[in-house]
């Protein structure tokens, strides 16, 4: 799980249908209008997921956290008008086969969630004060710390 909600930036790549039938990229203002509420609503859920995982000591605890994260991701996809995942509901939140919950896995997952929270917080701040893609890119690059290695 590299980032908790990587699909939050997908609408910037989605193409909108123009009246003449030509494909046209949505304007920054259209993206901003649709993304701001989604990002604002997702941050508390991401923080809740982080808190859940930080308390998880065994695989059943992790499964509960993952189910919450998967449900949150599905709700966000629905708000964005994206098709829901193809997994049957019984599989939601199930870790991949062979998944081991140990101190290193926990550390890595918490680090990834922290990075996602940071990215989305910066994205929210920059989106609120930007009026163009250039302003948004400049703001994001000035505020994001480089990924840790």
Short mmCIF file of N, CA and C in Angstrom, two decimals:
data_model
loop_
_atom_site.label_atom_id
_atom_site.label_comp_id
_atom_site.label_asym_id
_atom_site.label_seq_id
_atom_site.Cartn_x
_atom_site.Cartn_y
_atom_site.Cartn_z
N UNK A 1 0.87 -1.16 0.00
CA UNK A 1 0.00 0.00 0.00
C UNK A 1 0.91 1.23 0.00
N UNK A 2 1.28 1.70 -1.22
CA UNK A 2 2.24 2.79 -1.31
C UNK A 2 1.64 4.08 -0.78
N UNK A 3 0.44 4.43 -1.20
CA UNK A 3 -0.26 5.61 -0.70
C UNK A 3 -1.69 5.19 -0.41
N UNK A 4 -2.24 5.74 0.61
CA UNK A 4 -3.58 5.35 1.02
C UNK A 4 -4.62 5.70 -0.02
N UNK A 5 -4.60 6.89 -0.53
CA UNK A 5 -5.61 7.31 -1.51
C UNK A 5 -4.97 7.94 -2.73
N UNK A 6 -4.21 7.17 -3.52
CA UNK A 6 -3.54 7.77 -4.66
C UNK A 6 -4.51 8.26 -5.72
N UNK A 7 -5.69 7.73 -5.72
CA UNK A 7 -6.65 8.12 -6.76
C UNK A 7 -7.20 9.52 -6.56
N UNK A 8 -6.83 10.20 -5.49
CA UNK A 8 -7.32 11.57 -5.30
C UNK A 8 -6.81 12.52 -6.37
N UNK A 9 -5.68 12.19 -6.98
CA UNK A 9 -5.18 13.08 -8.02
C UNK A 9 -5.63 12.65 -9.42
N UNK A 10 -6.32 11.53 -9.54
CA UNK A 10 -6.76 11.06 -10.84
C UNK A 10 -7.67 12.03 -11.58
N UNK A 11 -8.56 12.75 -10.92
CA UNK A 11 -9.41 13.66 -11.69
C UNK A 11 -8.64 14.70 -12.49
N UNK A 12 -7.40 14.96 -12.12
CA UNK A 12 -6.62 15.90 -12.92
C UNK A 12 -6.27 15.31 -14.28
N UNK A 13 -6.38 13.99 -14.40
CA UNK A 13 -6.08 13.33 -15.66
C UNK A 13 -7.33 12.97 -16.45
N UNK A 14 -8.48 13.07 -15.83
CA UNK A 14 -9.73 12.68 -16.48
C UNK A 14 -10.10 13.70 -17.54
N UNK A 15 -10.58 13.23 -18.63
CA UNK A 15 -10.98 14.13 -19.71
C UNK A 15 -12.49 14.34 -19.67
N UNK A 16 -12.93 15.58 -19.95
CA UNK A 16 -14.35 15.91 -19.98
C UNK A 16 -14.81 15.98 -21.43
N UNK A 17 -16.05 15.62 -21.68
CA UNK A 17 -16.62 15.64 -23.02
C UNK A 17 -17.05 17.05 -23.38
N UNK A 18 -16.50 17.61 -24.46
CA UNK A 18 -16.88 18.94 -24.94
C UNK A 18 -18.16 18.84 -25.76
N UNK A 19 -18.92 19.93 -25.89
CA UNK A 19 -20.19 19.89 -26.63
C UNK A 19 -20.07 19.38 -28.06
N UNK A 20 -18.97 19.69 -28.78
CA UNK A 20 -18.84 19.25 -30.17
C UNK A 20 -18.38 17.80 -30.26
N UNK A 21 -18.25 17.11 -29.15
CA UNK A 21 -17.81 15.72 -29.17
C UNK A 21 -16.30 15.58 -29.09
N UNK A 22 -15.58 16.67 -28.95
CA UNK A 22 -14.14 16.62 -28.82
C UNK A 22 -13.76 16.46 -27.35
N UNK A 23 -12.64 15.80 -27.12
CA UNK A 23 -12.18 15.63 -25.75
C UNK A 23 -11.43 16.89 -25.32
N UNK A 24 -11.71 17.34 -24.13
CA UNK A 24 -11.10 18.56 -23.61
C UNK A 24 -10.80 18.36 -22.14
N UNK A 25 -9.62 18.79 -21.74
CA UNK A 25 -9.25 18.66 -20.33
C UNK A 25 -10.10 19.62 -19.51
N UNK A 26 -10.54 19.18 -18.31
CA UNK A 26 -11.30 20.09 -17.45
C UNK A 26 -10.41 21.25 -16.99
N UNK A 27 -11.02 22.38 -16.73
CA UNK A 27 -10.26 23.54 -16.26
C UNK A 27 -9.80 23.31 -14.83
N UNK A 28 -8.82 24.10 -14.43
CA UNK A 28 -8.33 24.01 -13.06
C UNK A 28 -9.46 24.28 -12.07
N UNK A 29 -10.29 25.26 -12.37
CA UNK A 29 -11.40 25.61 -11.46
C UNK A 29 -12.39 24.46 -11.33
N UNK A 30 -12.64 23.71 -12.42
CA UNK A 30 -13.54 22.56 -12.35
C UNK A 30 -12.94 21.47 -11.46
N UNK A 31 -11.65 21.23 -11.64
CA UNK A 31 -10.97 20.23 -10.82
C UNK A 31 -10.98 20.66 -9.35
N UNK A 32 -10.67 21.92 -9.13
CA UNK A 32 -10.64 22.47 -7.77
C UNK A 32 -12.00 22.32 -7.11
N UNK A 33 -13.05 22.66 -7.83
CA UNK A 33 -14.41 22.58 -7.28
C UNK A 33 -14.79 21.15 -6.90
N UNK A 34 -14.38 20.19 -7.70
CA UNK A 34 -14.74 18.81 -7.39
C UNK A 34 -13.81 18.18 -6.36
N UNK A 35 -12.54 18.60 -6.33
CA UNK A 35 -11.57 17.95 -5.46
C UNK A 35 -11.54 18.48 -4.03
N UNK A 36 -11.76 19.78 -3.85
CA UNK A 36 -11.67 20.34 -2.49
C UNK A 36 -12.53 19.59 -1.48
N UNK A 37 -13.82 19.37 -1.76
CA UNK A 37 -14.62 18.66 -0.74
C UNK A 37 -14.16 17.23 -0.51
N UNK A 38 -13.67 16.57 -1.55
CA UNK A 38 -13.22 15.19 -1.40
C UNK A 38 -11.97 15.13 -0.52
N UNK A 39 -11.04 16.02 -0.76
CA UNK A 39 -9.81 16.03 0.05
C UNK A 39 -10.15 16.40 1.49
N UNK A 40 -10.99 17.41 1.67
CA UNK A 40 -11.38 17.83 3.02
C UNK A 40 -12.03 16.68 3.79
N UNK A 41 -12.86 15.90 3.10
CA UNK A 41 -13.55 14.78 3.76
C UNK A 41 -12.63 13.59 3.98
N UNK A 42 -11.62 13.43 3.16
CA UNK A 42 -10.76 12.24 3.27
C UNK A 42 -9.73 12.35 4.39
N UNK A 43 -9.28 13.54 4.70
CA UNK A 43 -8.22 13.68 5.71
C UNK A 43 -8.59 13.12 7.08
N UNK A 44 -9.78 13.40 7.61
CA UNK A 44 -10.12 12.80 8.91
C UNK A 44 -10.13 11.27 8.86
N UNK A 45 -10.59 10.71 7.76
CA UNK A 45 -10.60 9.25 7.62
C UNK A 45 -9.20 8.68 7.56
N UNK A 46 -8.31 9.39 6.89
CA UNK A 46 -6.92 8.94 6.82
C UNK A 46 -6.28 8.96 8.21
N UNK A 47 -6.59 10.00 8.97
CA UNK A 47 -6.05 10.10 10.33
C UNK A 47 -6.63 9.01 11.23
N UNK A 48 -7.90 8.70 11.01
CA UNK A 48 -8.55 7.62 11.77
C UNK A 48 -7.90 6.28 11.43
N UNK A 49 -7.63 6.06 10.14
CA UNK A 49 -6.98 4.81 9.71
C UNK A 49 -5.59 4.70 10.32
N UNK A 50 -4.87 5.81 10.37
CA UNK A 50 -3.54 5.80 10.96
C UNK A 50 -3.61 5.44 12.45
N UNK A 51 -4.55 6.06 13.14
CA UNK A 51 -4.71 5.78 14.57
C UNK A 51 -5.06 4.30 14.79
N UNK A 52 -5.91 3.78 13.94
CA UNK A 52 -6.30 2.37 14.04
C UNK A 52 -5.09 1.47 13.86
N UNK A 53 -4.31 1.71 12.80
CA UNK A 53 -3.14 0.87 12.55
C UNK A 53 -2.08 1.01 13.64
N UNK A 54 -1.97 2.19 14.20
CA UNK A 54 -0.95 2.38 15.24
C UNK A 54 -1.27 1.55 16.49
N UNK A 55 -2.55 1.24 16.69
CA UNK A 55 -2.97 0.43 17.84
C UNK A 55 -3.03 -1.06 17.52
N UNK A 56 -2.93 -1.41 16.23
CA UNK A 56 -3.09 -2.81 15.82
C UNK A 56 -1.89 -3.64 16.25
N UNK A 57 -2.17 -4.71 16.99
CA UNK A 57 -1.11 -5.59 17.45
C UNK A 57 -1.14 -6.95 16.78
N UNK A 58 -2.26 -7.29 16.15
CA UNK A 58 -2.40 -8.59 15.52
C UNK A 58 -3.17 -8.46 14.21
N UNK A 59 -3.09 -9.48 13.38
CA UNK A 59 -3.71 -9.46 12.07
C UNK A 59 -5.22 -9.16 12.10
N UNK A 60 -5.99 -9.70 13.04
CA UNK A 60 -7.42 -9.34 13.07
C UNK A 60 -7.65 -7.83 13.28
N UNK A 61 -6.78 -7.20 14.07
CA UNK A 61 -6.87 -5.75 14.26
C UNK A 61 -6.59 -5.03 12.95
N UNK A 62 -5.58 -5.49 12.23
CA UNK A 62 -5.20 -4.88 10.95
C UNK A 62 -6.34 -5.04 9.95
N UNK A 63 -6.98 -6.20 9.94
CA UNK A 63 -8.08 -6.44 9.00
C UNK A 63 -9.22 -5.45 9.24
N UNK A 64 -9.51 -5.15 10.50
CA UNK A 64 -10.55 -4.15 10.80
C UNK A 64 -10.15 -2.79 10.24
N UNK A 65 -8.89 -2.42 10.43
CA UNK A 65 -8.40 -1.13 9.93
C UNK A 65 -8.45 -1.10 8.40
N UNK A 66 -8.03 -2.18 7.77
CA UNK A 66 -8.01 -2.23 6.31
C UNK A 66 -9.42 -2.19 5.73
N UNK A 67 -10.35 -2.81 6.43
CA UNK A 67 -11.74 -2.76 5.97
C UNK A 67 -12.25 -1.31 6.02
N UNK A 68 -11.93 -0.61 7.09
CA UNK A 68 -12.32 0.80 7.22
C UNK A 68 -11.70 1.62 6.10
N UNK A 69 -10.41 1.38 5.81
CA UNK A 69 -9.73 2.12 4.74
C UNK A 69 -10.35 1.81 3.37
N UNK A 70 -10.67 0.54 3.13
CA UNK A 70 -11.26 0.16 1.85
C UNK A 70 -12.64 0.79 1.67
N UNK A 71 -13.42 0.81 2.74
CA UNK A 71 -14.75 1.43 2.66
C UNK A 71 -14.63 2.93 2.40
N UNK A 72 -13.64 3.56 3.03
CA UNK A 72 -13.40 4.98 2.81
C UNK A 72 -12.99 5.23 1.36
N UNK A 73 -12.13 4.39 0.82
CA UNK A 73 -11.68 4.54 -0.56
C UNK A 73 -12.86 4.38 -1.53
N UNK A 74 -13.73 3.40 -1.26
CA UNK A 74 -14.90 3.21 -2.12
C UNK A 74 -15.82 4.41 -2.07
N UNK A 75 -16.02 4.97 -0.89
CA UNK A 75 -16.89 6.15 -0.77
C UNK A 75 -16.30 7.33 -1.54
N UNK A 76 -14.99 7.49 -1.47
CA UNK A 76 -14.33 8.58 -2.20
C UNK A 76 -14.44 8.36 -3.70
N UNK A 77 -14.24 7.13 -4.14
CA UNK A 77 -14.39 6.82 -5.57
C UNK A 77 -15.79 7.16 -6.05
N UNK A 78 -16.76 6.82 -5.25
CA UNK A 78 -18.15 7.10 -5.61
C UNK A 78 -18.40 8.60 -5.73
N UNK A 79 -17.86 9.38 -4.78
CA UNK A 79 -18.02 10.84 -4.82
C UNK A 79 -17.37 11.44 -6.06
N UNK A 80 -16.28 10.82 -6.51
CA UNK A 80 -15.58 11.31 -7.69
C UNK A 80 -16.20 10.79 -8.99
N UNK A 81 -17.22 9.93 -8.86
CA UNK A 81 -17.85 9.38 -10.05
C UNK A 81 -17.03 8.30 -10.72
N UNK A 82 -16.12 7.70 -9.97
CA UNK A 82 -15.28 6.64 -10.51
C UNK A 82 -15.94 5.30 -10.21
N UNK A 83 -15.74 4.32 -11.08
CA UNK A 83 -16.32 3.01 -10.81
C UNK A 83 -15.73 2.41 -9.54
N UNK A 84 -16.57 1.77 -8.78
CA UNK A 84 -16.11 1.12 -7.54
C UNK A 84 -15.21 -0.05 -7.90
N UNK A 85 -14.39 -0.45 -6.94
CA UNK A 85 -13.50 -1.58 -7.16
C UNK A 85 -14.26 -2.84 -7.53
N UNK A 86 -13.60 -3.74 -8.20
CA UNK A 86 -14.24 -4.95 -8.68
C UNK A 86 -14.24 -6.08 -7.66
N UNK A 87 -13.62 -5.87 -6.51
CA UNK A 87 -13.57 -6.93 -5.50
C UNK A 87 -14.95 -7.16 -4.90
N UNK A 88 -15.31 -8.42 -4.67
CA UNK A 88 -16.56 -8.68 -3.95
C UNK A 88 -16.47 -8.13 -2.54
N UNK A 89 -17.60 -7.76 -1.97
CA UNK A 89 -17.61 -7.11 -0.66
C UNK A 89 -17.00 -7.99 0.43
N UNK A 90 -17.04 -9.29 0.29
CA UNK A 90 -16.46 -10.18 1.30
C UNK A 90 -14.94 -10.02 1.37
N UNK A 91 -14.32 -9.56 0.28
CA UNK A 91 -12.88 -9.42 0.25
C UNK A 91 -12.40 -8.04 0.69
N UNK A 92 -13.33 -7.12 0.91
CA UNK A 92 -12.93 -5.77 1.29
C UNK A 92 -12.16 -5.81 2.60
N UNK A 93 -10.99 -5.19 2.59
CA UNK A 93 -10.20 -5.09 3.81
C UNK A 93 -9.38 -6.31 4.13
N UNK A 94 -9.41 -7.31 3.29
CA UNK A 94 -8.59 -8.49 3.54
C UNK A 94 -7.18 -8.23 3.06
N UNK A 95 -6.18 -8.47 3.90
CA UNK A 95 -4.80 -8.29 3.45
C UNK A 95 -4.47 -9.33 2.38
N UNK A 96 -3.48 -9.04 1.54
CA UNK A 96 -3.10 -10.01 0.51
C UNK A 96 -2.60 -11.31 1.14
N UNK A 97 -2.71 -12.38 0.39
CA UNK A 97 -2.25 -13.68 0.89
C UNK A 97 -0.76 -13.59 1.23
N UNK A 98 -0.38 -14.14 2.33
CA UNK A 98 1.00 -14.12 2.77
C UNK A 98 1.40 -12.86 3.53
N UNK A 99 0.43 -11.98 3.75
CA UNK A 99 0.69 -10.73 4.48
C UNK A 99 1.05 -11.05 5.92
N UNK A 100 2.13 -10.45 6.39
CA UNK A 100 2.56 -10.64 7.78
C UNK A 100 2.52 -9.31 8.49
N UNK A 101 1.92 -9.31 9.67
CA UNK A 101 1.88 -8.10 10.49
C UNK A 101 2.98 -8.21 11.51
N UNK A 102 3.97 -7.37 11.37
CA UNK A 102 5.09 -7.34 12.32
C UNK A 102 5.52 -5.89 12.49
N UNK A 103 6.52 -5.67 13.31
CA UNK A 103 6.95 -4.31 13.62
C UNK A 103 7.38 -3.54 12.38
N UNK A 104 8.08 -4.20 11.46
CA UNK A 104 8.55 -3.52 10.25
C UNK A 104 7.38 -3.17 9.31
N UNK A 105 6.45 -4.10 9.14
CA UNK A 105 5.27 -3.84 8.30
C UNK A 105 4.47 -2.67 8.88
N UNK A 106 4.30 -2.70 10.20
CA UNK A 106 3.56 -1.63 10.86
C UNK A 106 4.25 -0.28 10.64
N UNK A 107 5.56 -0.25 10.83
CA UNK A 107 6.33 0.98 10.64
C UNK A 107 6.17 1.50 9.21
N UNK A 108 6.28 0.59 8.23
CA UNK A 108 6.17 0.99 6.82
C UNK A 108 4.77 1.50 6.48
N UNK A 109 3.75 0.82 6.97
CA UNK A 109 2.38 1.26 6.69
C UNK A 109 2.10 2.62 7.32
N UNK A 110 2.54 2.80 8.56
CA UNK A 110 2.33 4.09 9.22
C UNK A 110 3.09 5.20 8.50
N UNK A 111 4.29 4.90 8.03
CA UNK A 111 5.08 5.88 7.28
C UNK A 111 4.36 6.26 5.98
N UNK A 112 3.82 5.27 5.28
CA UNK A 112 3.08 5.53 4.04
C UNK A 112 1.83 6.36 4.30
N UNK A 113 1.13 6.06 5.36
CA UNK A 113 -0.08 6.83 5.68
C UNK A 113 0.32 8.26 6.07
N UNK A 114 1.38 8.39 6.86
CA UNK A 114 1.84 9.74 7.22
C UNK A 114 2.17 10.54 5.97
N UNK A 115 2.83 9.91 5.02
CA UNK A 115 3.18 10.59 3.76
C UNK A 115 1.91 10.98 2.99
N UNK A 116 0.93 10.10 2.95
CA UNK A 116 -0.33 10.40 2.26
C UNK A 116 -1.07 11.55 2.94
N UNK A 117 -1.07 11.55 4.26
CA UNK A 117 -1.72 12.64 5.00
C UNK A 117 -1.01 13.95 4.69
N UNK A 118 0.32 13.92 4.69
CA UNK A 118 1.09 15.13 4.38
C UNK A 118 0.78 15.61 2.96
N UNK A 119 0.78 14.69 1.99
CA UNK A 119 0.51 15.06 0.60
C UNK A 119 -0.88 15.67 0.45
N UNK A 120 -1.85 15.05 1.06
CA UNK A 120 -3.21 15.55 0.92
C UNK A 120 -3.41 16.86 1.67
N UNK A 121 -2.74 17.04 2.79
CA UNK A 121 -2.82 18.30 3.52
C UNK A 121 -2.22 19.44 2.70
N UNK A 122 -1.07 19.18 2.10
CA UNK A 122 -0.43 20.19 1.25
C UNK A 122 -1.29 20.45 0.02
N UNK A 123 -1.81 19.37 -0.58
CA UNK A 123 -2.66 19.54 -1.76
C UNK A 123 -3.87 20.41 -1.43
N UNK A 124 -4.47 20.17 -0.28
CA UNK A 124 -5.63 20.96 0.14
C UNK A 124 -5.26 22.43 0.30
N UNK A 125 -4.17 22.67 1.02
CA UNK A 125 -3.73 24.05 1.25
C UNK A 125 -3.42 24.75 -0.08
N UNK A 126 -2.68 24.07 -0.95
CA UNK A 126 -2.30 24.67 -2.23
C UNK A 126 -3.51 24.88 -3.13
N UNK A 127 -4.41 23.91 -3.15
CA UNK A 127 -5.58 24.03 -4.00
C UNK A 127 -6.46 25.21 -3.58
N UNK A 128 -6.57 25.41 -2.27
CA UNK A 128 -7.40 26.52 -1.77
C UNK A 128 -6.87 27.87 -2.22
N UNK A 129 -5.54 28.01 -2.30
CA UNK A 129 -5.01 29.33 -2.62
C UNK A 129 -4.54 29.48 -4.06
N UNK A 130 -4.62 28.42 -4.86
CA UNK A 130 -4.18 28.49 -6.25
C UNK A 130 -5.34 28.79 -7.18
N UNK A 131 -5.01 29.48 -8.27
CA UNK A 131 -6.01 29.81 -9.29
C UNK A 131 -5.65 29.23 -10.65
N UNK A 132 -4.56 28.47 -10.72
CA UNK A 132 -4.16 27.87 -11.99
C UNK A 132 -3.30 26.64 -11.71
N UNK A 133 -3.10 25.81 -12.75
CA UNK A 133 -2.23 24.64 -12.61
C UNK A 133 -0.81 25.05 -12.25
N UNK A 134 -0.34 26.14 -12.85
CA UNK A 134 1.02 26.59 -12.57
C UNK A 134 1.18 26.99 -11.10
N UNK A 135 0.21 27.72 -10.57
CA UNK A 135 0.26 28.12 -9.16
C UNK A 135 0.20 26.88 -8.26
N UNK A 136 -0.62 25.93 -8.63
CA UNK A 136 -0.76 24.70 -7.85
C UNK A 136 0.56 23.93 -7.85
N UNK A 137 1.15 23.76 -9.02
CA UNK A 137 2.42 23.03 -9.11
C UNK A 137 3.53 23.73 -8.34
N UNK A 138 3.59 25.04 -8.43
CA UNK A 138 4.60 25.80 -7.70
C UNK A 138 4.42 25.64 -6.19
N UNK A 139 3.18 25.74 -5.75
CA UNK A 139 2.88 25.59 -4.32
C UNK A 139 3.25 24.19 -3.84
N UNK A 140 2.83 23.17 -4.59
CA UNK A 140 3.10 21.79 -4.18
C UNK A 140 4.60 21.52 -4.11
N UNK A 141 5.34 21.97 -5.11
CA UNK A 141 6.78 21.68 -5.11
C UNK A 141 7.51 22.44 -4.01
N UNK A 142 7.00 23.59 -3.62
CA UNK A 142 7.67 24.35 -2.55
C UNK A 142 7.35 23.80 -1.17
N UNK A 143 6.25 23.09 -1.02
CA UNK A 143 5.83 22.63 0.31
C UNK A 143 6.08 21.15 0.59
N UNK A 144 6.22 20.36 -0.46
CA UNK A 144 6.38 18.93 -0.23
C UNK A 144 7.83 18.58 0.09
N UNK A 145 7.99 17.83 1.15
CA UNK A 145 9.33 17.34 1.48
C UNK A 145 9.63 16.16 0.57
N UNK A 146 10.90 15.96 0.21
CA UNK A 146 11.23 14.82 -0.65
C UNK A 146 10.95 13.51 0.07
N UNK A 147 10.57 12.48 -0.69
CA UNK A 147 10.29 11.18 -0.03
C UNK A 147 11.54 10.65 0.67
N UNK A 148 11.33 10.06 1.83
CA UNK A 148 12.46 9.48 2.56
C UNK A 148 12.84 8.16 1.92
N UNK A 149 14.08 7.84 1.99
CA UNK A 149 14.57 6.60 1.35
C UNK A 149 14.98 5.59 2.36
#
